[in-house]
Coordinates of C-alpha atoms in Angstrom, one line a residue:
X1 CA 5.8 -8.5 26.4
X2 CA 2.0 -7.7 25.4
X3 CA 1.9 -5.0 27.8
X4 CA 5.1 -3.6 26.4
X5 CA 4.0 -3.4 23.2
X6 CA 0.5 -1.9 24.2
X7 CA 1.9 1.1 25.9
X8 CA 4.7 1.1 23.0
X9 CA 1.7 1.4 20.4
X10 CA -0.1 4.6 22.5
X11 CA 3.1 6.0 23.2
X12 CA 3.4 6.0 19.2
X13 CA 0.1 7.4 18.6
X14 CA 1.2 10.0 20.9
X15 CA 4.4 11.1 19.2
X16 CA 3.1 10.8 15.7
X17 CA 0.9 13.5 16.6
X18 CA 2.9 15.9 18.2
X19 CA 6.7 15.4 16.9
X20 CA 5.3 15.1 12.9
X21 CA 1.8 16.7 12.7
X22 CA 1.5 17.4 8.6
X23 CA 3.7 14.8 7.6
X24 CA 0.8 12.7 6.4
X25 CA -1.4 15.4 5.0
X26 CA -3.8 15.3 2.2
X27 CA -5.5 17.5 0.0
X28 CA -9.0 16.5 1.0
X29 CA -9.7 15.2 4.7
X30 CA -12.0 12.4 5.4
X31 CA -12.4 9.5 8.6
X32 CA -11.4 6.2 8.4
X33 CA -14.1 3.5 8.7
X34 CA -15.6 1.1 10.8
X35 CA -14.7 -2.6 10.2
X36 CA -18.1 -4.5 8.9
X37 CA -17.6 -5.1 5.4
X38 CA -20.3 -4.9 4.1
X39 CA -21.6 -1.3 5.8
X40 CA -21.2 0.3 2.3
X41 CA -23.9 2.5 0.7
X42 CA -24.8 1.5 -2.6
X43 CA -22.7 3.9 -4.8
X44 CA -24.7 5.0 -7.0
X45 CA -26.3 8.0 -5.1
X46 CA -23.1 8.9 -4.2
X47 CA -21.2 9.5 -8.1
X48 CA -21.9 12.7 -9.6
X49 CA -20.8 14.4 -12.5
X50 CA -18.1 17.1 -12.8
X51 CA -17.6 19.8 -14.3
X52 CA -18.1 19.4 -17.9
X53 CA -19.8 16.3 -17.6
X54 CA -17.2 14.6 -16.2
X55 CA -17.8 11.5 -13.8
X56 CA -16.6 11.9 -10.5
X57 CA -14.3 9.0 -9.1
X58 CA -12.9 8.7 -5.5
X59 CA -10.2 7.4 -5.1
X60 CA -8.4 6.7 -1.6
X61 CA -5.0 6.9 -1.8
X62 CA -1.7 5.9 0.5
X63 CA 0.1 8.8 1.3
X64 CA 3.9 9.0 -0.4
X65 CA 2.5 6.2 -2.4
X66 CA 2.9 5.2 -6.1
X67 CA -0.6 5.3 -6.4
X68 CA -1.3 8.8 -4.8
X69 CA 2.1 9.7 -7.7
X70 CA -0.3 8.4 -10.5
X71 CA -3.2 10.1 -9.3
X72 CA -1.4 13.4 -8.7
X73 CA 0.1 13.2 -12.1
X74 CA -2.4 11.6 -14.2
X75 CA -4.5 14.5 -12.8
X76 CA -2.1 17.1 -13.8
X77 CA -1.7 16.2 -16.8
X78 CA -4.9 15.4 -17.6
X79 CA -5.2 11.7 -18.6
X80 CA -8.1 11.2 -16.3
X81 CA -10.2 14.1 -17.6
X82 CA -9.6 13.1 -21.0
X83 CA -11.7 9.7 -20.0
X84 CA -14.1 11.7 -18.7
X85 CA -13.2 11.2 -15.3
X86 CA -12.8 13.9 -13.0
X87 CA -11.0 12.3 -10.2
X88 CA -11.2 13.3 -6.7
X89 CA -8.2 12.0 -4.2
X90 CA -8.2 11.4 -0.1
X91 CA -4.7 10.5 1.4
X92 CA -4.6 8.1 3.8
X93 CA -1.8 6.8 6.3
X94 CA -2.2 3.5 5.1
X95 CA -3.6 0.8 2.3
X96 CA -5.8 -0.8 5.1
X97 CA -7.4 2.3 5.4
X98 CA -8.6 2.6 1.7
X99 CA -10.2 -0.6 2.4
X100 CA -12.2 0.9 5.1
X101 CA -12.9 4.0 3.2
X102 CA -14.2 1.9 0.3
X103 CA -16.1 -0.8 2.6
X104 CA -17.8 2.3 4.2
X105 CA -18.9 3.9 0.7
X106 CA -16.4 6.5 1.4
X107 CA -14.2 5.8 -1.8
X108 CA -14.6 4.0 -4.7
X109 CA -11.3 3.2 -5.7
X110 CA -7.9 2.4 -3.3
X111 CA -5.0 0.9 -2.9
X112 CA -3.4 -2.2 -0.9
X113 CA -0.3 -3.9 -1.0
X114 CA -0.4 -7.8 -1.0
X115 CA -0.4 -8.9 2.6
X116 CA -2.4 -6.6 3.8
X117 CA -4.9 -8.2 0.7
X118 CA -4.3 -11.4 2.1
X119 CA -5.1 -10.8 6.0
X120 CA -8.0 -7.9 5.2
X121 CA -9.5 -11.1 2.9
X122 CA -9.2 -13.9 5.4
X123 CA -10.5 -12.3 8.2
X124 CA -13.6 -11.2 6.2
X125 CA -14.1 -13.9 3.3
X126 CA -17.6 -14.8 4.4
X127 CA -19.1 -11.1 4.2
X128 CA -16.1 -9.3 2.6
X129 CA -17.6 -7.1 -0.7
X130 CA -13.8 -6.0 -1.8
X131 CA -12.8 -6.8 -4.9
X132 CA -9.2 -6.9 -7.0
X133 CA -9.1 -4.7 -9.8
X134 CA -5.3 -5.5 -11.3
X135 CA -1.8 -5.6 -10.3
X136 CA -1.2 -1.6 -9.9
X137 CA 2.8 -2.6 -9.3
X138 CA 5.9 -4.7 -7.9
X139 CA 7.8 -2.7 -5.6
X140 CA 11.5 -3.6 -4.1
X141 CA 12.1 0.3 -3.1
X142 CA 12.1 -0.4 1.0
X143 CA 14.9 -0.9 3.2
X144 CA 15.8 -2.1 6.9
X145 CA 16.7 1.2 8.5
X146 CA 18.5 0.6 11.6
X147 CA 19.7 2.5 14.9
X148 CA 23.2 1.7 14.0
X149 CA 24.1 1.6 17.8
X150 CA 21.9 -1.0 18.5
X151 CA 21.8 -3.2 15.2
X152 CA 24.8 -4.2 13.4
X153 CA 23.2 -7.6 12.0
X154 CA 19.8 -9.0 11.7
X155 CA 20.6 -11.1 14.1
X156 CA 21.0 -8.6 16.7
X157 CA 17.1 -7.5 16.4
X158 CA 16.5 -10.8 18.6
X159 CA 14.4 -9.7 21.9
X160 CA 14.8 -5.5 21.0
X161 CA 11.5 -3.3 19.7
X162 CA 11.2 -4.3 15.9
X163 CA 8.0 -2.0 14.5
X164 CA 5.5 -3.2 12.4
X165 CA 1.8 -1.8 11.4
X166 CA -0.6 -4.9 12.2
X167 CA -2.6 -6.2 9.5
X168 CA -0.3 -4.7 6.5
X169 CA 2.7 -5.7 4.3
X170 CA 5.2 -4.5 7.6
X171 CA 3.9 -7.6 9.3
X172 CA 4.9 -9.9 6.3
X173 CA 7.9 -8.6 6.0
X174 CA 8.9 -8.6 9.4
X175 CA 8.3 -12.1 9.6
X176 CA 10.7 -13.0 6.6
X177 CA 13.5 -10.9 8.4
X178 CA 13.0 -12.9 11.4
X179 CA 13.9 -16.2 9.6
X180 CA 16.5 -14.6 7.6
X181 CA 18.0 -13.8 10.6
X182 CA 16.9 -17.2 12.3
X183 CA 15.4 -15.4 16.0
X184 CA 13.4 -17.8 17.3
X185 CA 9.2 -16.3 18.3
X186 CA 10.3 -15.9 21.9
X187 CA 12.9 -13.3 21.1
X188 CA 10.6 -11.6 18.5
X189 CA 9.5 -8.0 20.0
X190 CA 7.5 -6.5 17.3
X191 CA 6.3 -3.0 18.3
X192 CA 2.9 -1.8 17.0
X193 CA 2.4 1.5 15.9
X194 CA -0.7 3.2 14.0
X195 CA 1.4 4.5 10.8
X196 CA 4.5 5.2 9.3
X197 CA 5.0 8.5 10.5
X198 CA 4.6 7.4 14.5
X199 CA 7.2 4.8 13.3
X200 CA 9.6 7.5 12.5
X201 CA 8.8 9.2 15.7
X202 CA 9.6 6.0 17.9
X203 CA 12.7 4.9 16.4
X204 CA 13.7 8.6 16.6
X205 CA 12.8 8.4 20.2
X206 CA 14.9 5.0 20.7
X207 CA 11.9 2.9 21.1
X208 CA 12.3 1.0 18.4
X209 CA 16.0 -0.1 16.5
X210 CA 14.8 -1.3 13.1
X211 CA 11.8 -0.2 10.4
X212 CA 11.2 -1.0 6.9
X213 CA 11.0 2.1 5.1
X214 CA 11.5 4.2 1.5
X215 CA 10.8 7.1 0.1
X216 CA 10.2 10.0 2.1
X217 CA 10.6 8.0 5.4
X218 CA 13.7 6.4 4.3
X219 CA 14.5 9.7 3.9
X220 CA 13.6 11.2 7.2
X221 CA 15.1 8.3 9.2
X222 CA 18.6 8.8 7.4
X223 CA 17.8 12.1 8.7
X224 CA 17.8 11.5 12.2
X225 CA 21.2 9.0 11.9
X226 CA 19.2 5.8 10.9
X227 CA 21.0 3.8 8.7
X228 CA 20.4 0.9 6.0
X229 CA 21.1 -2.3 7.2
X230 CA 19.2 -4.5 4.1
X231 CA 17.3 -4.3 1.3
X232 CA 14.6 -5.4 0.1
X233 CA 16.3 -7.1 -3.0
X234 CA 19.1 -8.2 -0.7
X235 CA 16.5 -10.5 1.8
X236 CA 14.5 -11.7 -1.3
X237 CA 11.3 -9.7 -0.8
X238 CA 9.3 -7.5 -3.1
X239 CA 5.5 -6.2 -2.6
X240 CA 2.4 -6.5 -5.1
X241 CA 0.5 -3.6 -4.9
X242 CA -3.4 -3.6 -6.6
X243 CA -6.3 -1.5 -7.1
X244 CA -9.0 -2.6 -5.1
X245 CA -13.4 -1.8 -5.3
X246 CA -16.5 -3.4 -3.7
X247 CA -18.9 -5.6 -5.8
X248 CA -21.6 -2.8 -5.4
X249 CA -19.3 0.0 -7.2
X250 CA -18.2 -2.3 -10.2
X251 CA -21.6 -3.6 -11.1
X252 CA -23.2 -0.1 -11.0
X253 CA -20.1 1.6 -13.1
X254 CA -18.5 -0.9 -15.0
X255 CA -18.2 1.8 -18.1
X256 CA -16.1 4.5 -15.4
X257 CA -14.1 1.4 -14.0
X258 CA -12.6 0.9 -18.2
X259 CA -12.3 4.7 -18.6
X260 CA -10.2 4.9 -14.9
X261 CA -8.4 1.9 -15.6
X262 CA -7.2 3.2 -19.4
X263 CA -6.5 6.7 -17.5
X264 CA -4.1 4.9 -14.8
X265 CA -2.5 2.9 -17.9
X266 CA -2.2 6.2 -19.3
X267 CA -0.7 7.3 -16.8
X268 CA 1.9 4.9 -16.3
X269 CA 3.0 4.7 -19.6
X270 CA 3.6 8.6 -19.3
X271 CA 6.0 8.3 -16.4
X272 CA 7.9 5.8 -17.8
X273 CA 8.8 7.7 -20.9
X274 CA 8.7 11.1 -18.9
X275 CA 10.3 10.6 -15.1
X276 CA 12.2 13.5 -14.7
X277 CA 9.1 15.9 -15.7
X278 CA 6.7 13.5 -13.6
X279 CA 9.0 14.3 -10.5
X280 CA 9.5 17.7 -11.3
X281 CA 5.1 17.8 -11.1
X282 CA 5.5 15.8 -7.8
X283 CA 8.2 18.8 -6.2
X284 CA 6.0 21.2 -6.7
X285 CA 2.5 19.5 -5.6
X286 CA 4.1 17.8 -2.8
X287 CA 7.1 19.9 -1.8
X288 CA 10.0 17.1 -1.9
X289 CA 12.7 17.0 -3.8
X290 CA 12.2 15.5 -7.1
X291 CA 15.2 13.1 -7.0
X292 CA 13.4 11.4 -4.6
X293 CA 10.9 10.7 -6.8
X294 CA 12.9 9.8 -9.4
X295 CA 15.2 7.5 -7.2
X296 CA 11.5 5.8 -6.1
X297 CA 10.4 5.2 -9.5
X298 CA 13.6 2.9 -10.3
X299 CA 12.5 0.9 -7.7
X300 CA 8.8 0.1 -9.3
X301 CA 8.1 -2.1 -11.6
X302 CA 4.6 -0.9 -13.0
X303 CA 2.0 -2.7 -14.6
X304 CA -1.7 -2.9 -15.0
X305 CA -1.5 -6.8 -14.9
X306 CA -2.7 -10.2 -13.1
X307 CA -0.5 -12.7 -14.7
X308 CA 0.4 -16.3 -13.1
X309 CA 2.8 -14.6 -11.4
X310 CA 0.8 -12.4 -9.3
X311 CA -1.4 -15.3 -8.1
X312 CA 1.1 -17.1 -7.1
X313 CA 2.9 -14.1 -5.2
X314 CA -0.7 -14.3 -3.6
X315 CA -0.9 -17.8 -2.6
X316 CA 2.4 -17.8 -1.4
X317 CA 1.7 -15.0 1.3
X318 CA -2.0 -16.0 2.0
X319 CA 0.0 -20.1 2.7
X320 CA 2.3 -18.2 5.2
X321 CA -0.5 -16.0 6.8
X322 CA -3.0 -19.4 7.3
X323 CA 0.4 -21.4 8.6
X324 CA 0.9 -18.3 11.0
X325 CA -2.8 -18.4 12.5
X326 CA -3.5 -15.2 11.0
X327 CA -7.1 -15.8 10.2
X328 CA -8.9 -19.0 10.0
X329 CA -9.7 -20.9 7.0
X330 CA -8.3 -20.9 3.5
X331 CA -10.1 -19.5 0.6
X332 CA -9.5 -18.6 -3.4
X333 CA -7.9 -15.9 -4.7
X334 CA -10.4 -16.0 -7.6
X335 CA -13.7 -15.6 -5.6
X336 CA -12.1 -11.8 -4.5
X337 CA -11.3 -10.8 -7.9
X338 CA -13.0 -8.7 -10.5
X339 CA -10.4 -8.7 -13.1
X340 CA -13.4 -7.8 -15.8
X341 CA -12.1 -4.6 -17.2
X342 CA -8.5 -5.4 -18.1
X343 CA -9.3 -8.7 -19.1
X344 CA -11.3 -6.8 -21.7
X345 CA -8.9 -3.9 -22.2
X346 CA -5.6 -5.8 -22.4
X347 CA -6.7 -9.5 -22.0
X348 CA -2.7 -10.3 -22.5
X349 CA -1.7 -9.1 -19.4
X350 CA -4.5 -11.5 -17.2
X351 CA -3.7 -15.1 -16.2
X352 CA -5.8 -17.8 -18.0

């Protein structure tokens, strides 16, 4: 089965590429990183001011993402300028890249969704310089897309190609489906591909029969005759997703962090009061329908947060991901937290 899945995972790289080339695109290019931790530049050399005097902030974003929505909204309509921030965005495939982008002095802000937190943590803890910011969201948007000649229950995803990307929230997830569905580890194929676009590519190639997906992917895989089999809501799953910086960026620019975090609050509070316009600004910067958008927003519930609640979402992954041998040694949420800015901000919305 491990070679399988090897040559399934180059044969995805592969068709990502050439089957949907600009699917992923961002406004501003820029390499993913290597994987020591603590390889970033200090930061400080690096931030420069705008035009006007405003400080530059880089954020790395996921691509079809809330937070890259925020950031190409905020921007717009110009919440972030009017902290002084001029805000400068790079699009990645996925959260696990902003880490590296920000571990790398690349970026000084990202994104990650909560298991991919948990795993990028616990294989790092002892040299990691990644930090929590807040609680960007709760998400339930995703569903189980199927090939519907192949899957009619979970059940029948026992021993055929199941995708995941390794080290992020697919691999979580994937696991809760498997003991929904009760397949025992020997008739778990999970099939490793790079990003969500190869993903799309595979299943459309019948490589794969099942992929968690929303948004635009959800889209595109309904597209090619994939169907919804489950949602999230419907298996009990949901997904934290936070803002993430390194030690080095927060204790040099703790005054930027308050003005970005007040410009994503901003922000939020906008959209919520203002979907249909916000979507409508989304169309046209990112050419998809706006009901899209809108139809994705329902299924966010945003915040700029860290209550009880989102530490013990935490723990509760980070138990299953130590149980599962996915890195070695427990550790505490609270030593990879900075939660300094919103405690001070909007210290009702922080855990005691």
């Amino acid at each position: 089965m491990r070679k399988r899945q090897m040559l399934t995972w180059i044969t995805a790289a592969a068709l990502g590429m050439s089957l949907l080339s600009g699917c992923s695109a961002g406004s501003k290019s820029a390499e993913t990183a290597g994987s020591t931790e603590n390889s970033a530049q200090s930061t400080s050399d690096t931030k420069k001011s705008g035009d006007g005097g405003l400080t530059v902030v880089r954020e790395a974003v996921m691509s079809n993402n809330l937070d890259q929505w925020l950031a190409i909204v905020g921007t717009e309509k110009g919440f972030f300028e009017d902290e002084g921030i001029k805000l400068e965005v790079t699009e990645f495939a996925a959260g696990i890249n902003t880490v590296d982008a920000i571990v790398t002095g690349q970026a000084d802000i990202g994104d990650l969704a909560d298991y991919a937190a948990v795993n990028r943590i616990g294989n790092t803890q002892d040299k990691t310089n990644l930090r929590i910011l807040f609680r960007l969201a709760q998400g339930t948007g995703s569903s189980l897309y199927v090939n519907p000649d192949k899957v009619k229950d979970l059940s029948d995803l026992a021993d055929q190609g199941f995708l995941t990307l390794p080290g992020t929230a697919w691999d979580y997830w994937n696991a809760v489906t498997y003991e929904k569905a009760g397949i025992p580890e020997d008739q778990q194929n999970l099939v490793r591909v790079d990003s969500s676009q190869a993903a799309l590519a595979v299943m459309t190639t019948g490589q794969g029969v099942a992929f968690w997906a929303g948004g635009v992917d959800a889209k595109k895989l309904e597209e090619a005759g994939m169907k919804a089999l489950v949602s999230m809501d419907e298996i009990g799953l949901y997904t934290d997703q936070y803002l993430i910086s390194s030690t080095e960026y927060l204790a040099q620019n703790p005054e930027t962090v308050e003005s970005f975090v007040k410009a994503v609050k901003t922000t939020q509070e906008w959209v919520e009061e203002n979907t249909d316009e916000a979507a409508g600004i989304l169309e046209n910067k990112l050419k998809v329908p706006k009901q899209q958008f809108i139809d994705k927003f329902e299924n966010y519930k945003m915040d700029l947060d860290f209550p009880e609640e989102a530490v013990e979402h935490f723990d509760g992954i980070k138990a299953w991901a130590l149980e599962n041998g996915k890195f070695a040694k427990d550790y505490d949420l609270k030593d990879f937290t900075d939660l300094t800015a919103i405690k001070k901000l909007y210290p009702d919305k922080v855990a005691e």
